[in-house]
mmCIF file of C-alpha atoms in Angstrom:
data_model
loop_
_atom_site.group_PDB
_atom_site.id
_atom_site.type_symbol
_atom_site.label_atom_id
_atom_site.label_comp_id
_atom_site.label_asym_id
_atom_site.label_seq_id
_atom_site.Cartn_x
_atom_site.Cartn_y
_atom_site.Cartn_z
ATOM 1 C CA UNK A 1 78.115 104.836 114.627
ATOM 2 C CA UNK A 2 75.898 105.437 117.465
ATOM 3 C CA UNK A 3 76.347 101.291 118.393
ATOM 4 C CA UNK A 4 79.980 101.302 118.089
ATOM 5 C CA UNK A 5 79.638 104.367 120.283
ATOM 6 C CA UNK A 6 77.866 102.613 122.901
ATOM 7 C CA UNK A 7 79.989 99.537 122.976
ATOM 8 C CA UNK A 8 82.893 101.466 123.067
ATOM 9 C CA UNK A 9 81.466 103.498 126.341
ATOM 10 C CA UNK A 10 80.678 100.451 127.385
ATOM 11 C CA UNK A 11 84.268 98.737 126.972
ATOM 12 C CA UNK A 12 86.047 102.210 128.999
ATOM 13 C CA UNK A 13 83.624 101.643 131.749
ATOM 14 C CA UNK A 14 84.491 97.567 132.167
ATOM 15 C CA UNK A 15 88.246 97.938 131.774
ATOM 16 C CA UNK A 16 88.242 101.268 134.192
ATOM 17 C CA UNK A 17 86.179 99.173 136.809
ATOM 18 C CA UNK A 18 88.379 95.657 135.954
ATOM 19 C CA UNK A 19 91.965 97.768 136.266
ATOM 20 C CA UNK A 20 90.220 99.104 139.771
ATOM 21 C CA UNK A 21 90.279 95.533 141.339
ATOM 22 C CA UNK A 22 93.322 94.356 139.886
ATOM 23 C CA UNK A 23 95.659 97.942 140.602
ATOM 24 C CA UNK A 24 93.736 98.603 144.329
ATOM 25 C CA UNK A 25 96.582 97.336 147.034
ATOM 26 C CA UNK A 26 93.961 97.739 149.769
ATOM 27 C CA UNK A 27 91.179 95.443 148.584
ATOM 28 C CA UNK A 28 93.500 92.715 149.940
ATOM 29 C CA UNK A 29 93.099 94.216 153.296
ATOM 30 C CA UNK A 30 89.464 95.016 153.263
ATOM 31 C CA UNK A 31 88.180 91.827 151.504
ATOM 32 C CA UNK A 32 88.217 87.777 151.579
ATOM 33 C CA UNK A 33 90.545 86.221 148.611
ATOM 34 C CA UNK A 34 87.945 84.234 148.028
ATOM 35 C CA UNK A 35 85.657 87.451 147.051
ATOM 36 C CA UNK A 36 88.555 89.063 145.609
ATOM 37 C CA UNK A 37 88.790 85.985 143.122
ATOM 38 C CA UNK A 38 85.105 86.641 142.283
ATOM 39 C CA UNK A 39 85.094 89.995 141.733
ATOM 40 C CA UNK A 40 87.951 90.368 139.939
ATOM 41 C CA UNK A 41 87.237 87.418 137.268
ATOM 42 C CA UNK A 42 83.917 88.309 136.947
ATOM 43 C CA UNK A 43 85.135 92.123 136.214
ATOM 44 C CA UNK A 44 87.357 90.005 133.851
ATOM 45 C CA UNK A 45 84.554 88.209 131.940
ATOM 46 C CA UNK A 46 82.426 91.728 131.772
ATOM 47 C CA UNK A 47 85.669 93.669 130.080
ATOM 48 C CA UNK A 48 86.474 90.616 127.440
ATOM 49 C CA UNK A 49 82.673 90.386 126.403
ATOM 50 C CA UNK A 50 82.980 94.555 126.141
ATOM 51 C CA UNK A 51 86.185 94.095 124.115
ATOM 52 C CA UNK A 52 85.261 91.545 121.063
ATOM 53 C CA UNK A 53 81.894 92.796 120.962
ATOM 54 C CA UNK A 54 83.442 96.578 120.407
ATOM 55 C CA UNK A 55 86.049 95.147 118.217
ATOM 56 C CA UNK A 56 83.329 93.567 116.204
ATOM 57 C CA UNK A 57 81.041 96.740 115.689
ATOM 58 C CA UNK A 58 84.511 98.524 114.924
ATOM 59 C CA UNK A 59 85.114 96.011 112.265
ATOM 60 C CA UNK A 60 81.855 95.543 111.060
ATOM 61 C CA UNK A 61 81.857 99.703 110.973
ATOM 62 C CA UNK A 62 85.198 100.022 109.056
ATOM 63 C CA UNK A 63 84.128 97.442 106.440
ATOM 64 C CA UNK A 64 80.841 99.320 105.838
ATOM 65 C CA UNK A 65 82.278 102.758 105.458
ATOM 66 C CA UNK A 66 85.234 101.063 103.356
ATOM 67 C CA UNK A 67 83.021 99.273 101.035
ATOM 68 C CA UNK A 68 80.888 103.131 100.900
ATOM 69 C CA UNK A 69 84.451 104.642 99.618
ATOM 70 C CA UNK A 70 85.057 101.654 97.355
ATOM 71 C CA UNK A 71 88.574 100.478 98.968
ATOM 72 C CA UNK A 72 88.012 97.000 99.551
ATOM 73 C CA UNK A 73 85.885 94.000 97.799
ATOM 74 C CA UNK A 74 83.148 92.516 98.615
ATOM 75 C CA UNK A 75 84.994 89.655 100.499
ATOM 76 C CA UNK A 76 87.121 91.691 102.647
ATOM 77 C CA UNK A 77 83.492 92.821 103.898
ATOM 78 C CA UNK A 78 81.799 89.872 103.837
ATOM 79 C CA UNK A 79 85.222 88.815 106.037
ATOM 80 C CA UNK A 80 84.968 91.784 108.505
ATOM 81 C CA UNK A 81 80.925 91.355 109.197
ATOM 82 C CA UNK A 82 81.595 87.255 110.079
ATOM 83 C CA UNK A 83 83.750 88.527 112.894
ATOM 84 C CA UNK A 84 81.216 86.621 115.343
ATOM 85 C CA UNK A 85 83.787 84.933 117.909
ATOM 86 C CA UNK A 86 86.441 86.179 119.750
ATOM 87 C CA UNK A 87 88.720 84.515 118.445
ATOM 88 C CA UNK A 88 87.690 85.308 114.946
ATOM 89 C CA UNK A 89 87.667 88.978 115.915
ATOM 90 C CA UNK A 90 90.894 89.371 117.329
ATOM 91 C CA UNK A 91 92.383 87.725 114.425
ATOM 92 C CA UNK A 92 91.194 90.561 112.095
ATOM 93 C CA UNK A 93 91.932 93.446 115.178
ATOM 94 C CA UNK A 94 95.431 92.037 114.273
ATOM 95 C CA UNK A 95 95.293 91.892 111.075
ATOM 96 C CA UNK A 96 93.924 95.958 110.838
ATOM 97 C CA UNK A 97 96.599 96.852 113.728
ATOM 98 C CA UNK A 98 94.374 97.046 116.559
ATOM 99 C CA UNK A 99 96.250 94.713 117.955
ATOM 100 C CA UNK A 100 99.815 94.759 118.061
ATOM 101 C CA UNK A 101 102.372 91.987 117.887
ATOM 102 C CA UNK A 102 102.992 92.516 121.360
ATOM 103 C CA UNK A 103 100.285 91.335 122.656
ATOM 104 C CA UNK A 104 98.838 89.228 120.250
ATOM 105 C CA UNK A 105 99.582 85.946 122.256
ATOM 106 C CA UNK A 106 97.847 87.355 125.037
ATOM 107 C CA UNK A 107 94.587 88.024 123.538
ATOM 108 C CA UNK A 108 94.819 84.746 122.500
ATOM 109 C CA UNK A 109 95.614 83.756 126.004
ATOM 110 C CA UNK A 110 92.312 85.386 127.495
ATOM 111 C CA UNK A 111 90.254 83.782 125.228
ATOM 112 C CA UNK A 112 91.575 80.622 126.956
ATOM 113 C CA UNK A 113 91.262 81.954 130.579
ATOM 114 C CA UNK A 114 87.652 83.161 129.713
ATOM 115 C CA UNK A 115 86.412 79.761 128.475
ATOM 116 C CA UNK A 116 87.662 77.983 131.759
ATOM 117 C CA UNK A 117 86.072 80.225 133.890
ATOM 118 C CA UNK A 118 82.678 80.229 131.751
ATOM 119 C CA UNK A 119 83.307 75.950 131.447
ATOM 120 C CA UNK A 120 85.131 74.596 134.262
ATOM 121 C CA UNK A 121 85.091 76.165 137.105
ATOM 122 C CA UNK A 122 86.879 75.100 140.422
ATOM 123 C CA UNK A 123 88.316 76.995 143.219
ATOM 124 C CA UNK A 124 91.956 76.165 142.496
ATOM 125 C CA UNK A 125 91.783 76.822 138.714
ATOM 126 C CA UNK A 126 89.794 80.430 139.493
ATOM 127 C CA UNK A 127 92.630 81.300 142.146
ATOM 128 C CA UNK A 128 95.535 80.522 139.578
ATOM 129 C CA UNK A 129 93.027 82.436 137.042
ATOM 130 C CA UNK A 130 93.048 85.430 139.802
ATOM 131 C CA UNK A 131 96.763 85.277 139.922
ATOM 132 C CA UNK A 132 97.570 85.778 136.472
ATOM 133 C CA UNK A 133 95.215 88.113 135.750
ATOM 134 C CA UNK A 134 97.104 90.506 138.267
ATOM 135 C CA UNK A 135 99.489 90.502 135.987
ATOM 136 C CA UNK A 136 100.659 93.592 134.237
ATOM 137 C CA UNK A 137 100.564 92.319 130.690
ATOM 138 C CA UNK A 138 96.459 91.681 130.357
ATOM 139 C CA UNK A 139 95.686 95.357 131.499
ATOM 140 C CA UNK A 140 98.529 96.585 129.303
ATOM 141 C CA UNK A 141 96.776 94.539 126.367
ATOM 142 C CA UNK A 142 93.341 95.956 126.711
ATOM 143 C CA UNK A 143 94.453 99.190 127.153
ATOM 144 C CA UNK A 144 96.237 99.006 123.915
ATOM 145 C CA UNK A 145 93.457 97.985 122.522
ATOM 146 C CA UNK A 146 91.345 100.913 123.563
ATOM 147 C CA UNK A 147 94.222 103.725 122.896
ATOM 148 C CA UNK A 148 94.396 102.055 119.196
ATOM 149 C CA UNK A 149 89.931 102.285 118.967
ATOM 150 C CA UNK A 150 90.742 106.193 120.077
ATOM 151 C CA UNK A 151 92.663 106.801 117.227
ATOM 152 C CA UNK A 152 91.229 105.262 114.344
ATOM 153 C CA UNK A 153 88.829 107.038 112.092
ATOM 154 C CA UNK A 154 85.243 105.639 111.143
#
Protein backbone atom coordinates (compact mmCIF):
# COMPACT_ATOMS: atom_id res chain seq x y z
CA UNK A 1 0.00 0.00 0.00
CA UNK A 2 2.87 2.35 0.81
CA UNK A 3 4.36 1.96 -2.67
CA UNK A 4 1.01 2.88 -4.24
CA UNK A 5 0.62 5.87 -1.92
CA UNK A 6 4.05 7.21 -2.91
CA UNK A 7 3.40 6.61 -6.62
CA UNK A 8 0.01 8.30 -6.39
CA UNK A 9 1.56 11.31 -4.66
CA UNK A 10 4.12 11.61 -7.46
CA UNK A 11 1.35 11.38 -10.06
CA UNK A 12 -0.71 14.14 -8.46
CA UNK A 13 2.34 16.40 -8.20
CA UNK A 14 3.38 15.75 -11.81
CA UNK A 15 -0.19 16.35 -12.99
CA UNK A 16 -0.42 19.68 -11.12
CA UNK A 17 2.83 20.83 -12.71
CA UNK A 18 1.77 19.71 -16.19
CA UNK A 19 -1.63 21.39 -15.78
CA UNK A 20 0.05 24.58 -14.57
CA UNK A 21 2.16 24.92 -17.72
CA UNK A 22 -0.70 23.97 -20.07
CA UNK A 23 -3.31 26.29 -18.59
CA UNK A 24 -1.28 29.36 -17.66
CA UNK A 25 -2.22 32.06 -20.21
CA UNK A 26 0.67 34.33 -19.19
CA UNK A 27 3.56 31.98 -19.97
CA UNK A 28 3.65 32.84 -23.71
CA UNK A 29 4.14 36.48 -22.73
CA UNK A 30 7.12 35.61 -20.55
CA UNK A 31 8.87 32.71 -22.29
CA UNK A 32 9.79 31.84 -25.86
CA UNK A 33 7.78 29.21 -27.69
CA UNK A 34 10.87 27.00 -27.82
CA UNK A 35 11.12 27.05 -24.02
CA UNK A 36 7.39 26.39 -23.62
CA UNK A 37 7.58 23.43 -25.99
CA UNK A 38 10.43 21.92 -24.00
CA UNK A 39 8.89 22.46 -20.57
CA UNK A 40 5.41 21.32 -21.63
CA UNK A 41 6.59 18.16 -23.35
CA UNK A 42 8.94 17.32 -20.46
CA UNK A 43 6.17 17.78 -17.89
CA UNK A 44 3.91 15.63 -20.05
CA UNK A 45 6.55 12.89 -20.07
CA UNK A 46 6.90 13.04 -16.26
CA UNK A 47 3.14 12.90 -15.84
CA UNK A 48 2.77 10.07 -18.34
CA UNK A 49 5.45 7.98 -16.59
CA UNK A 50 3.96 8.65 -13.16
CA UNK A 51 0.49 7.82 -14.47
CA UNK A 52 1.19 4.42 -15.93
CA UNK A 53 3.40 3.39 -13.02
CA UNK A 54 0.73 4.43 -10.52
CA UNK A 55 -1.88 2.48 -12.46
CA UNK A 56 0.48 -0.50 -12.53
CA UNK A 57 0.95 -0.38 -8.77
CA UNK A 58 -2.76 0.08 -8.15
CA UNK A 59 -3.64 -2.94 -10.31
CA UNK A 60 -0.98 -5.04 -8.60
CA UNK A 61 -2.23 -4.07 -5.16
CA UNK A 62 -5.86 -4.64 -6.09
CA UNK A 63 -5.09 -8.10 -7.49
CA UNK A 64 -3.16 -9.11 -4.39
CA UNK A 65 -5.99 -7.95 -2.13
CA UNK A 66 -8.60 -9.76 -4.23
CA UNK A 67 -6.52 -12.91 -4.14
CA UNK A 68 -6.31 -12.71 -0.36
CA UNK A 69 -10.09 -12.39 -0.29
CA UNK A 70 -10.35 -15.33 -2.73
CA UNK A 71 -12.39 -13.22 -5.17
CA UNK A 72 -10.30 -13.98 -8.25
CA UNK A 73 -8.42 -16.92 -9.62
CA UNK A 74 -4.67 -17.13 -10.10
CA UNK A 75 -4.91 -16.37 -13.84
CA UNK A 76 -6.46 -12.95 -13.10
CA UNK A 77 -3.78 -12.25 -10.50
CA UNK A 78 -1.00 -13.00 -12.94
CA UNK A 79 -2.59 -10.83 -15.63
CA UNK A 80 -2.66 -7.90 -13.19
CA UNK A 81 0.91 -8.48 -12.11
CA UNK A 82 2.13 -8.65 -15.71
CA UNK A 83 1.07 -5.09 -16.41
CA UNK A 84 4.59 -4.07 -17.42
CA UNK A 85 4.04 -1.52 -20.15
CA UNK A 86 1.90 1.58 -20.49
CA UNK A 87 -0.25 -0.12 -23.12
CA UNK A 88 -0.96 -3.22 -21.03
CA UNK A 89 -1.59 -1.12 -17.92
CA UNK A 90 -3.99 1.22 -19.70
CA UNK A 91 -5.86 -1.77 -21.19
CA UNK A 92 -6.20 -3.29 -17.75
CA UNK A 93 -7.21 0.07 -16.25
CA UNK A 94 -9.97 0.32 -18.85
CA UNK A 95 -11.22 -3.17 -17.92
CA UNK A 96 -11.18 -2.21 -14.24
CA UNK A 97 -13.08 1.02 -14.87
CA UNK A 98 -10.24 3.41 -14.03
CA UNK A 99 -10.31 4.74 -17.58
CA UNK A 100 -13.74 5.58 -18.90
CA UNK A 101 -14.80 4.74 -22.42
CA UNK A 102 -14.82 8.47 -23.14
CA UNK A 103 -11.04 8.66 -22.68
CA UNK A 104 -9.88 5.23 -23.86
CA UNK A 105 -8.59 6.51 -27.21
CA UNK A 106 -6.94 9.50 -25.53
CA UNK A 107 -4.75 7.23 -23.41
CA UNK A 108 -3.58 5.23 -26.40
CA UNK A 109 -2.90 8.47 -28.24
CA UNK A 110 -0.79 9.57 -25.25
CA UNK A 111 1.35 6.47 -25.74
CA UNK A 112 1.94 7.46 -29.35
CA UNK A 113 2.84 11.06 -28.44
CA UNK A 114 5.17 9.97 -25.64
CA UNK A 115 6.96 7.51 -27.93
CA UNK A 116 7.41 10.16 -30.60
CA UNK A 117 8.90 12.54 -28.07
CA UNK A 118 11.25 9.91 -26.71
CA UNK A 119 12.43 8.31 -29.93
CA UNK A 120 12.08 10.68 -32.88
CA UNK A 121 12.79 14.18 -31.68
CA UNK A 122 12.68 17.01 -34.16
CA UNK A 123 11.59 20.58 -33.54
CA UNK A 124 8.56 20.65 -35.82
CA UNK A 125 7.18 17.41 -34.43
CA UNK A 126 7.76 18.66 -30.87
CA UNK A 127 5.85 21.83 -31.72
CA UNK A 128 2.92 19.80 -33.11
CA UNK A 129 2.86 17.65 -29.97
CA UNK A 130 3.03 20.76 -27.78
CA UNK A 131 -0.05 22.17 -29.51
CA UNK A 132 -1.88 18.86 -29.09
CA UNK A 133 -0.99 18.67 -25.39
CA UNK A 134 -2.63 22.03 -24.85
CA UNK A 135 -5.96 20.48 -25.87
CA UNK A 136 -8.28 20.05 -22.91
CA UNK A 137 -8.85 16.31 -23.44
CA UNK A 138 -5.42 15.27 -22.12
CA UNK A 139 -5.80 17.07 -18.81
CA UNK A 140 -9.36 15.80 -18.40
CA UNK A 141 -8.37 12.22 -19.18
CA UNK A 142 -5.55 12.21 -16.63
CA UNK A 143 -7.69 13.99 -14.05
CA UNK A 144 -10.45 11.41 -14.49
CA UNK A 145 -8.04 8.59 -13.62
CA UNK A 146 -6.77 10.50 -10.59
CA UNK A 147 -10.35 10.97 -9.37
CA UNK A 148 -11.16 7.32 -10.02
CA UNK A 149 -8.07 6.24 -8.07
CA UNK A 150 -9.07 8.51 -5.18
CA UNK A 151 -12.51 6.86 -5.10
CA UNK A 152 -11.21 3.28 -5.28
CA UNK A 153 -10.90 1.17 -2.18
CA UNK A 154 -7.68 -0.78 -1.79
